[in-house]
Amino acid sequence: MSTQQQEPESQESPQDPEMKGTESPQQRRLREKQEGMVEDQAEKETEVEGETVHLKVFRYDPEVADKQEPRFDDFHVPFEKGMTVLDAVMYARDEFDSSLTFRHSCRQAVCGSDAFFVNGKQRLGCKTQISDLQQPVRIEPLPHQEVVKDLVVDMDHFYDQMHAVEPYFQNDDTPDSSDLEEQRQSRENREKVKMSTRCIWCGACMSSCNIAAGDNEYLGPAAINKAYKFAMDDREPEDVKEHRLRILEQEHGVWRCQTQFSCTDVCPKDIPLTEHIQELKREAVKKNLKFW
Ligand code: SF4
Ligand code: FES
């Protein structure tokens, strides 16, 4: 069982109290999110050590007659310091019920496969410490997605939306000197898109979004963030940028976002999703401005 602690993500928010007056709304949210996590951990870390963790895990299997009715199963798992939600469900599967089904792979917040709805919030199982959670720990599949089995949801629609924004570099110009030379990005431009590149396709943001829940065609925060990465890349030519903005300003694109910040709150990689969506709205307005 892994006891590996996650390293803190890069510090994008001001830590100096004197800087708090100058921070943007996004930086304030990120700081509050990080401070809240630290305080929760300090408060609860010793509470469950040496005890068992009570899990309530969603169960459903459409292919087994007596499991077609959704229910919650209780598991009592021995707690170990550093135990994550993923560690706990793996223990439950390995020791109590081998039919318990969920996705996981890297166990270090890289592959994005273990996003669950834990105690009412979208979280990565491998990045969520059991000691940070109230018990019983309620673990469900991501809301607003079709459940395939237990904690596994159908991600096809999410992937379709990601592909709808053409998530690949589009520039036919090759450097003069050699066909194989890399197309370099300036340091400043790389800094601008840096956060958007951190997406691990976990689907937590899409699942938390009220707009996506009511509009199945809405591109969603992850896809728009992916488009942001390319739309802001200086190396793509103007006609490609216009093409990207046309995709983003369609009826189910950026204008559907109501700046509720739910996506930003749940993103395990702390990507400023709402900020990126607003910036693309401004770009779309600028593109359509006409001067007579
Ligand atoms: S933007 Fe964040 S929450 Fe959304 S899919 Fe990417 S990593 Fe997950
Ligand atoms: S197992 Fe890969 S992100 Fe959690």
mmCIF file of C-alpha atoms and ligand atoms in Angstrom:
data_model
loop_
_atom_site.group_PDB
_atom_site.id
_atom_site.type_symbol
_atom_site.label_atom_id
_atom_site.label_comp_id
_atom_site.label_asym_id
_atom_site.label_seq_id
_atom_site.Cartn_x
_atom_site.Cartn_y
_atom_site.Cartn_z
ATOM 1 C CA MET A 1 0.000 0.000 0.000
ATOM 2 C CA SER A 2 1.459 3.351 -1.007
ATOM 3 C CA THR A 3 2.381 5.767 1.732
ATOM 4 C CA GLN A 4 3.796 8.251 -0.723
ATOM 5 C CA GLN A 5 2.821 11.830 0.031
ATOM 6 C CA GLN A 6 2.089 14.057 -2.942
ATOM 7 C CA GLU A 7 4.531 16.925 -3.355
ATOM 8 C CA PRO A 8 2.827 20.321 -3.323
ATOM 9 C CA GLU A 9 2.097 21.591 -6.820
ATOM 10 C CA SER A 10 3.999 24.636 -8.033
ATOM 11 C CA GLN A 11 3.080 27.735 -6.093
ATOM 12 C CA GLU A 12 1.084 30.011 -8.338
ATOM 13 C CA SER A 13 -0.505 31.980 -5.517
ATOM 14 C CA PRO A 14 1.133 34.625 -3.365
ATOM 15 C CA GLN A 15 2.200 33.164 -0.011
ATOM 16 C CA ASP A 16 3.374 36.472 1.463
ATOM 17 C CA PRO A 17 0.502 38.083 3.442
ATOM 18 C CA GLU A 18 1.521 41.491 2.073
ATOM 19 C CA MET A 19 0.896 40.224 -1.465
ATOM 20 C CA LYS A 20 -2.640 39.081 -0.723
ATOM 21 C CA GLY A 21 -4.029 42.539 -1.468
ATOM 22 C CA THR A 22 -2.730 42.368 -5.041
ATOM 23 C CA GLU A 23 -3.831 38.841 -5.967
ATOM 24 C CA SER A 24 -6.371 38.145 -8.681
ATOM 25 C CA PRO A 25 -9.666 36.282 -7.931
ATOM 26 C CA GLN A 26 -8.076 33.141 -9.409
ATOM 27 C CA GLN A 27 -4.999 33.447 -7.180
ATOM 28 C CA ARG A 28 -7.217 34.030 -4.148
ATOM 29 C CA ARG A 29 -9.241 30.890 -4.906
ATOM 30 C CA LEU A 30 -6.068 28.855 -5.365
ATOM 31 C CA ARG A 31 -4.589 30.168 -2.107
ATOM 32 C CA GLU A 32 -7.796 29.432 -0.181
ATOM 33 C CA LYS A 33 -7.933 25.958 -1.723
ATOM 34 C CA GLN A 34 -4.340 25.231 -0.645
ATOM 35 C CA GLU A 35 -4.705 26.769 2.831
ATOM 36 C CA GLY A 36 -7.930 24.870 3.422
ATOM 37 C CA MET A 37 -6.242 21.585 2.518
ATOM 38 C CA VAL A 38 -3.333 22.232 4.904
ATOM 39 C CA GLU A 39 -5.641 23.182 7.796
ATOM 40 C CA ASP A 40 -7.909 20.174 7.231
ATOM 41 C CA GLN A 41 -4.941 17.857 7.253
ATOM 42 C CA ALA A 42 -3.462 19.304 10.475
ATOM 43 C CA GLU A 43 -6.859 19.028 12.174
ATOM 44 C CA LYS A 44 -7.664 15.464 11.196
ATOM 45 C CA GLU A 45 -4.351 13.698 10.667
ATOM 46 C CA THR A 46 -4.228 11.930 14.038
ATOM 47 C CA GLU A 47 -7.934 11.163 14.245
ATOM 48 C CA VAL A 48 -7.948 7.923 12.300
ATOM 49 C CA GLU A 49 -4.411 6.612 12.798
ATOM 50 C CA GLY A 50 -4.429 3.080 14.174
ATOM 51 C CA GLU A 51 -8.112 2.698 13.423
ATOM 52 C CA THR A 52 -10.137 1.445 10.523
ATOM 53 C CA VAL A 53 -11.560 3.625 7.790
ATOM 54 C CA HIS A 54 -15.235 3.249 7.039
ATOM 55 C CA LEU A 55 -15.888 3.380 3.281
ATOM 56 C CA LYS A 56 -19.309 3.503 1.662
ATOM 57 C CA VAL A 57 -18.744 2.554 -1.957
ATOM 58 C CA PHE A 58 -21.271 2.837 -4.786
ATOM 59 C CA ARG A 59 -21.996 -0.497 -6.454
ATOM 60 C CA TYR A 60 -23.801 -1.226 -9.716
ATOM 61 C CA ASP A 61 -23.395 -3.885 -12.360
ATOM 62 C CA PRO A 62 -25.925 -3.998 -15.209
ATOM 63 C CA GLU A 63 -24.724 -7.457 -16.268
ATOM 64 C CA VAL A 64 -25.353 -9.249 -12.981
ATOM 65 C CA ALA A 65 -28.975 -9.849 -12.061
ATOM 66 C CA ASP A 66 -28.781 -9.110 -8.325
ATOM 67 C CA LYS A 67 -26.499 -6.059 -8.788
ATOM 68 C CA GLN A 68 -28.619 -4.086 -11.236
ATOM 69 C CA GLU A 69 -30.136 -2.011 -8.450
ATOM 70 C CA PRO A 70 -27.575 0.663 -7.398
ATOM 71 C CA ARG A 71 -26.530 0.418 -3.742
ATOM 72 C CA PHE A 72 -23.713 1.294 -1.335
ATOM 73 C CA ASP A 73 -21.458 -1.366 0.184
ATOM 74 C CA ASP A 74 -19.654 -0.788 3.496
ATOM 75 C CA PHE A 75 -15.975 -1.655 3.871
ATOM 76 C CA HIS A 76 -13.804 -1.233 6.978
ATOM 77 C CA VAL A 77 -10.193 -0.866 5.924
ATOM 78 C CA PRO A 78 -7.202 -0.631 8.310
ATOM 79 C CA PHE A 79 -5.830 2.901 8.242
ATOM 80 C CA GLU A 80 -2.176 3.616 7.547
ATOM 81 C CA LYS A 81 -0.499 7.004 7.640
ATOM 82 C CA GLY A 82 -0.423 8.468 4.142
ATOM 83 C CA MET A 83 -3.291 6.297 2.917
ATOM 84 C CA THR A 84 -5.138 7.723 -0.077
ATOM 85 C CA VAL A 85 -8.692 7.057 -1.220
ATOM 86 C CA LEU A 86 -7.244 4.933 -4.026
ATOM 87 C CA ASP A 87 -5.198 2.909 -1.510
ATOM 88 C CA ALA A 88 -8.364 2.321 0.510
ATOM 89 C CA VAL A 89 -10.516 1.100 -2.388
ATOM 90 C CA MET A 90 -7.651 -1.074 -3.633
ATOM 91 C CA TYR A 91 -7.446 -2.669 -0.187
ATOM 92 C CA ALA A 92 -11.226 -3.227 -0.203
ATOM 93 C CA ARG A 93 -11.012 -4.844 -3.629
ATOM 94 C CA ASP A 94 -7.959 -6.978 -2.863
ATOM 95 C CA GLU A 95 -9.041 -8.145 0.610
ATOM 96 C CA PHE A 96 -12.853 -8.110 0.631
ATOM 97 C CA ASP A 97 -14.489 -8.072 -2.810
ATOM 98 C CA SER A 98 -12.537 -8.709 -5.992
ATOM 99 C CA SER A 99 -15.518 -7.640 -8.103
ATOM 100 C CA LEU A 100 -15.219 -4.005 -6.937
ATOM 101 C CA THR A 101 -14.352 -2.164 -10.155
ATOM 102 C CA PHE A 102 -12.598 1.163 -10.714
ATOM 103 C CA ARG A 103 -9.888 2.596 -12.965
ATOM 104 C CA HIS A 104 -6.388 3.451 -11.789
ATOM 105 C CA SER A 105 -2.855 3.320 -13.102
ATOM 106 C CA CYS A 106 -0.058 5.727 -12.124
ATOM 107 C CA ARG A 107 -0.998 6.373 -8.455
ATOM 108 C CA GLN A 108 0.717 9.777 -8.650
ATOM 109 C CA ALA A 109 -1.819 12.184 -10.192
ATOM 110 C CA VAL A 110 -0.489 11.789 -13.728
ATOM 111 C CA CYS A 111 -2.748 9.428 -15.696
ATOM 112 C CA GLY A 112 -6.087 10.975 -14.656
ATOM 113 C CA SER A 113 -7.918 7.655 -14.521
ATOM 114 C CA ASP A 114 -9.141 7.626 -10.906
ATOM 115 C CA ALA A 115 -11.384 10.671 -10.575
ATOM 116 C CA PHE A 116 -14.225 9.789 -8.192
ATOM 117 C CA PHE A 117 -16.986 11.683 -6.375
ATOM 118 C CA VAL A 118 -15.699 11.528 -2.805
ATOM 119 C CA ASN A 119 -17.767 12.974 0.032
ATOM 120 C CA GLY A 120 -19.702 15.089 -2.452
ATOM 121 C CA LYS A 121 -16.774 16.465 -4.450
ATOM 122 C CA GLN A 122 -14.878 15.399 -7.566
ATOM 123 C CA ARG A 123 -11.367 14.312 -6.489
ATOM 124 C CA LEU A 124 -8.498 12.164 -7.729
ATOM 125 C CA GLY A 125 -8.399 9.021 -5.605
ATOM 126 C CA CYS A 126 -4.597 8.853 -5.550
ATOM 127 C CA LYS A 127 -4.223 12.517 -4.568
ATOM 128 C CA THR A 128 -6.784 12.545 -1.769
ATOM 129 C CA GLN A 129 -5.604 11.666 1.707
ATOM 130 C CA ILE A 130 -8.048 9.642 3.794
ATOM 131 C CA SER A 131 -6.986 11.720 6.806
ATOM 132 C CA ASP A 132 -8.421 14.832 5.123
ATOM 133 C CA LEU A 133 -11.925 13.346 4.927
ATOM 134 C CA GLN A 134 -14.905 12.983 7.234
ATOM 135 C CA GLN A 135 -16.040 9.392 7.835
ATOM 136 C CA PRO A 136 -17.731 7.422 6.536
ATOM 137 C CA VAL A 137 -15.939 8.175 3.289
ATOM 138 C CA ARG A 138 -18.551 8.032 0.567
ATOM 139 C CA ILE A 139 -17.090 7.079 -2.824
ATOM 140 C CA GLU A 140 -19.213 7.347 -5.964
ATOM 141 C CA PRO A 141 -18.604 7.480 -9.724
ATOM 142 C CA LEU A 142 -18.331 10.928 -11.339
ATOM 143 C CA PRO A 143 -21.793 12.523 -11.577
ATOM 144 C CA HIS A 144 -23.331 13.420 -14.942
ATOM 145 C CA GLN A 145 -21.624 10.509 -16.690
ATOM 146 C CA GLU A 146 -23.139 7.162 -17.511
ATOM 147 C CA VAL A 147 -22.013 4.486 -15.055
ATOM 148 C CA VAL A 148 -20.549 1.409 -16.708
ATOM 149 C CA LYS A 149 -19.912 -0.525 -13.509
ATOM 150 C CA ASP A 150 -19.300 0.460 -9.855
ATOM 151 C CA LEU A 151 -16.941 3.490 -10.006
ATOM 152 C CA VAL A 152 -16.260 3.267 -13.744
ATOM 153 C CA VAL A 153 -17.985 5.843 -15.953
ATOM 154 C CA ASP A 154 -18.231 6.105 -19.717
ATOM 155 C CA MET A 155 -15.696 8.770 -20.793
ATOM 156 C CA ASP A 156 -16.524 8.696 -24.526
ATOM 157 C CA HIS A 157 -18.485 11.956 -24.513
ATOM 158 C CA PHE A 158 -15.713 13.720 -22.588
ATOM 159 C CA TYR A 159 -13.129 12.529 -25.128
ATOM 160 C CA ASP A 160 -15.405 13.582 -28.020
ATOM 161 C CA GLN A 161 -15.563 17.120 -26.622
ATOM 162 C CA MET A 162 -11.773 17.189 -26.208
ATOM 163 C CA HIS A 163 -11.288 16.152 -29.824
ATOM 164 C CA ALA A 164 -13.892 18.675 -31.048
ATOM 165 C CA VAL A 165 -11.475 21.543 -30.368
ATOM 166 C CA GLU A 166 -8.764 19.976 -32.562
ATOM 167 C CA PRO A 167 -6.233 19.480 -29.748
ATOM 168 C CA TYR A 168 -3.101 19.429 -31.867
ATOM 169 C CA PHE A 169 -0.559 21.959 -33.119
ATOM 170 C CA GLN A 170 -1.399 23.337 -36.564
ATOM 171 C CA ASN A 171 1.381 25.093 -38.392
ATOM 172 C CA ASP A 172 2.522 24.087 -41.859
ATOM 173 C CA ASP A 173 5.601 26.330 -41.777
ATOM 174 C CA THR A 174 8.777 24.447 -41.074
ATOM 175 C CA PRO A 175 11.957 26.222 -39.977
ATOM 176 C CA ASP A 176 14.193 27.233 -42.894
ATOM 177 C CA SER A 177 17.345 25.430 -41.859
ATOM 178 C CA SER A 178 16.134 21.859 -41.495
ATOM 179 C CA ASP A 179 12.880 19.909 -41.797
ATOM 180 C CA LEU A 180 13.660 18.243 -38.512
ATOM 181 C CA GLU A 181 14.370 21.362 -36.469
ATOM 182 C CA GLU A 182 12.029 21.835 -33.534
ATOM 183 C CA GLN A 183 9.595 24.728 -33.675
ATOM 184 C CA ARG A 184 10.683 26.683 -30.652
ATOM 185 C CA GLN A 185 8.316 28.588 -28.423
ATOM 186 C CA SER A 186 9.428 31.749 -26.632
ATOM 187 C CA ARG A 187 9.941 31.490 -22.890
ATOM 188 C CA GLU A 188 7.236 34.134 -22.276
ATOM 189 C CA ASN A 189 4.719 32.352 -24.473
ATOM 190 C CA ARG A 190 5.446 29.023 -22.801
ATOM 191 C CA GLU A 191 4.913 30.698 -19.421
ATOM 192 C CA LYS A 192 1.513 31.968 -20.574
ATOM 193 C CA VAL A 193 0.182 28.532 -21.554
ATOM 194 C CA LYS A 194 2.057 26.604 -18.848
ATOM 195 C CA MET A 195 -0.899 25.923 -16.577
ATOM 196 C CA SER A 196 -3.156 24.841 -19.443
ATOM 197 C CA THR A 197 -0.685 22.091 -20.373
ATOM 198 C CA ARG A 198 -1.119 20.354 -17.025
ATOM 199 C CA CYS A 199 -4.480 18.755 -17.866
ATOM 200 C CA ILE A 200 -4.533 14.990 -17.278
ATOM 201 C CA TRP A 201 -7.976 14.385 -18.881
ATOM 202 C CA CYS A 202 -9.508 13.180 -15.626
ATOM 203 C CA GLY A 203 -12.971 14.647 -16.353
ATOM 204 C CA ALA A 204 -13.468 16.053 -12.844
ATOM 205 C CA CYS A 205 -14.145 19.584 -14.140
ATOM 206 C CA MET A 206 -16.733 18.433 -16.679
ATOM 207 C CA SER A 207 -18.497 16.379 -14.031
ATOM 208 C CA SER A 208 -18.691 19.377 -11.662
ATOM 209 C CA CYS A 209 -20.081 21.775 -14.275
ATOM 210 C CA ASN A 210 -23.784 22.619 -14.017
ATOM 211 C CA ILE A 211 -23.820 23.926 -17.566
ATOM 212 C CA ALA A 212 -22.398 20.690 -18.964
ATOM 213 C CA ALA A 213 -24.985 18.768 -16.944
ATOM 214 C CA GLY A 214 -27.785 20.681 -18.674
ATOM 215 C CA ASP A 215 -26.262 21.015 -22.133
ATOM 216 C CA ASN A 216 -24.781 17.818 -23.489
ATOM 217 C CA GLU A 217 -23.226 19.703 -26.401
ATOM 218 C CA TYR A 218 -21.334 22.228 -24.260
ATOM 219 C CA LEU A 219 -17.629 21.810 -24.995
ATOM 220 C CA GLY A 220 -16.870 21.952 -21.293
ATOM 221 C CA PRO A 221 -13.986 23.407 -19.292
ATOM 222 C CA ALA A 222 -11.368 20.779 -20.124
ATOM 223 C CA ALA A 223 -11.860 21.037 -23.890
ATOM 224 C CA ILE A 224 -11.893 24.835 -23.769
ATOM 225 C CA ASN A 225 -8.727 24.769 -21.690
ATOM 226 C CA LYS A 226 -7.156 22.489 -24.271
ATOM 227 C CA ALA A 227 -8.172 24.946 -27.015
ATOM 228 C CA TYR A 228 -6.690 27.792 -24.945
ATOM 229 C CA LYS A 229 -3.302 26.078 -25.001
ATOM 230 C CA PHE A 230 -3.237 26.232 -28.812
ATOM 231 C CA ALA A 231 -5.138 29.494 -29.335
ATOM 232 C CA MET A 232 -2.548 31.299 -27.197
ATOM 233 C CA ASP A 233 0.427 29.618 -28.861
ATOM 234 C CA ASP A 234 2.343 32.291 -30.810
ATOM 235 C CA ARG A 235 3.625 29.737 -33.307
ATOM 236 C CA GLU A 236 0.250 29.075 -34.906
ATOM 237 C CA PRO A 237 -0.674 31.404 -37.801
ATOM 238 C CA GLU A 238 -3.542 33.931 -37.645
ATOM 239 C CA ASP A 239 -5.906 31.957 -39.893
ATOM 240 C CA VAL A 240 -5.627 28.939 -37.560
ATOM 241 C CA LYS A 241 -6.294 31.159 -34.545
ATOM 242 C CA GLU A 242 -9.440 32.497 -36.235
ATOM 243 C CA HIS A 243 -10.537 28.962 -36.990
ATOM 244 C CA ARG A 244 -10.057 28.050 -33.322
ATOM 245 C CA LEU A 245 -12.069 31.041 -32.137
ATOM 246 C CA ARG A 246 -14.882 30.125 -34.523
ATOM 247 C CA ILE A 247 -15.088 26.708 -32.847
ATOM 248 C CA LEU A 248 -15.004 28.261 -29.380
ATOM 249 C CA GLU A 249 -17.589 31.008 -29.956
ATOM 250 C CA GLN A 250 -20.230 28.639 -31.322
ATOM 251 C CA GLU A 251 -23.524 28.262 -29.438
ATOM 252 C CA HIS A 252 -22.197 25.533 -27.142
ATOM 253 C CA GLY A 253 -18.774 27.061 -26.658
ATOM 254 C CA VAL A 254 -17.278 29.640 -24.303
ATOM 255 C CA TRP A 255 -20.435 31.760 -23.993
ATOM 256 C CA ARG A 256 -22.222 28.951 -22.164
ATOM 257 C CA CYS A 257 -19.865 29.338 -19.186
ATOM 258 C CA GLN A 258 -21.524 31.235 -16.321
ATOM 259 C CA THR A 259 -18.289 31.663 -14.295
ATOM 260 C CA GLN A 260 -19.453 29.472 -11.426
ATOM 261 C CA PHE A 261 -15.836 28.380 -10.747
ATOM 262 C CA SER A 262 -16.889 24.782 -9.948
ATOM 263 C CA CYS A 263 -14.408 23.437 -12.523
ATOM 264 C CA THR A 264 -11.580 25.529 -11.082
ATOM 265 C CA ASP A 265 -12.422 24.365 -7.559
ATOM 266 C CA VAL A 266 -12.201 20.648 -8.353
ATOM 267 C CA CYS A 267 -9.320 20.561 -10.866
ATOM 268 C CA PRO A 268 -6.598 18.403 -9.265
ATOM 269 C CA LYS A 269 -3.918 20.209 -11.268
ATOM 270 C CA ASP A 270 -5.044 23.683 -10.130
ATOM 271 C CA ILE A 271 -5.548 24.923 -13.683
ATOM 272 C CA PRO A 272 -7.265 28.353 -13.733
ATOM 273 C CA LEU A 273 -10.014 27.037 -16.002
ATOM 274 C CA THR A 274 -12.566 29.788 -15.473
ATOM 275 C CA GLU A 275 -9.909 32.431 -16.104
ATOM 276 C CA HIS A 276 -8.897 30.742 -19.346
ATOM 277 C CA ILE A 277 -12.513 30.590 -20.514
ATOM 278 C CA GLN A 278 -12.979 34.310 -19.767
ATOM 279 C CA GLU A 279 -9.813 35.171 -21.669
ATOM 280 C CA LEU A 280 -11.074 33.294 -24.707
ATOM 281 C CA LYS A 281 -14.377 35.174 -24.471
ATOM 282 C CA ARG A 282 -12.413 38.433 -24.622
ATOM 283 C CA GLU A 283 -10.457 37.148 -27.646
ATOM 284 C CA ALA A 284 -13.717 36.231 -29.384
ATOM 285 C CA VAL A 285 -15.122 39.720 -28.757
ATOM 286 C CA LYS A 286 -11.932 41.359 -30.035
ATOM 287 C CA LYS A 287 -12.056 39.256 -33.194
ATOM 288 C CA ASN A 288 -15.604 40.363 -33.914
ATOM 289 C CA LEU A 289 -15.126 44.095 -33.203
ATOM 290 C CA LYS A 290 -15.773 46.235 -36.245
ATOM 291 C CA PHE A 291 -14.786 49.886 -36.647
ATOM 292 C CA TRP A 292 -16.758 51.951 -39.103
HETATM 293 S S1 SF4 B 1 -8.846 20.554 -16.584
HETATM 294 FE FE1 SF4 B 1 -8.317 19.701 -14.544
HETATM 295 S S2 SF4 B 1 -10.231 18.705 -13.858
HETATM 296 FE FE2 SF4 B 1 -10.459 19.077 -16.053
HETATM 297 S S3 SF4 B 1 -9.820 17.169 -17.081
HETATM 298 FE FE3 SF4 B 1 -7.994 18.516 -16.974
HETATM 299 S S4 SF4 B 1 -6.953 17.974 -15.039
HETATM 300 FE FE4 SF4 B 1 -9.019 17.107 -14.924
HETATM 301 S S1 FES B 2 -3.984 6.649 -10.616
HETATM 302 FE FE1 FES B 2 -3.235 7.990 -12.181
HETATM 303 S S2 FES B 2 -4.079 9.918 -11.626
HETATM 304 FE FE2 FES B 2 -4.601 8.651 -9.949
#
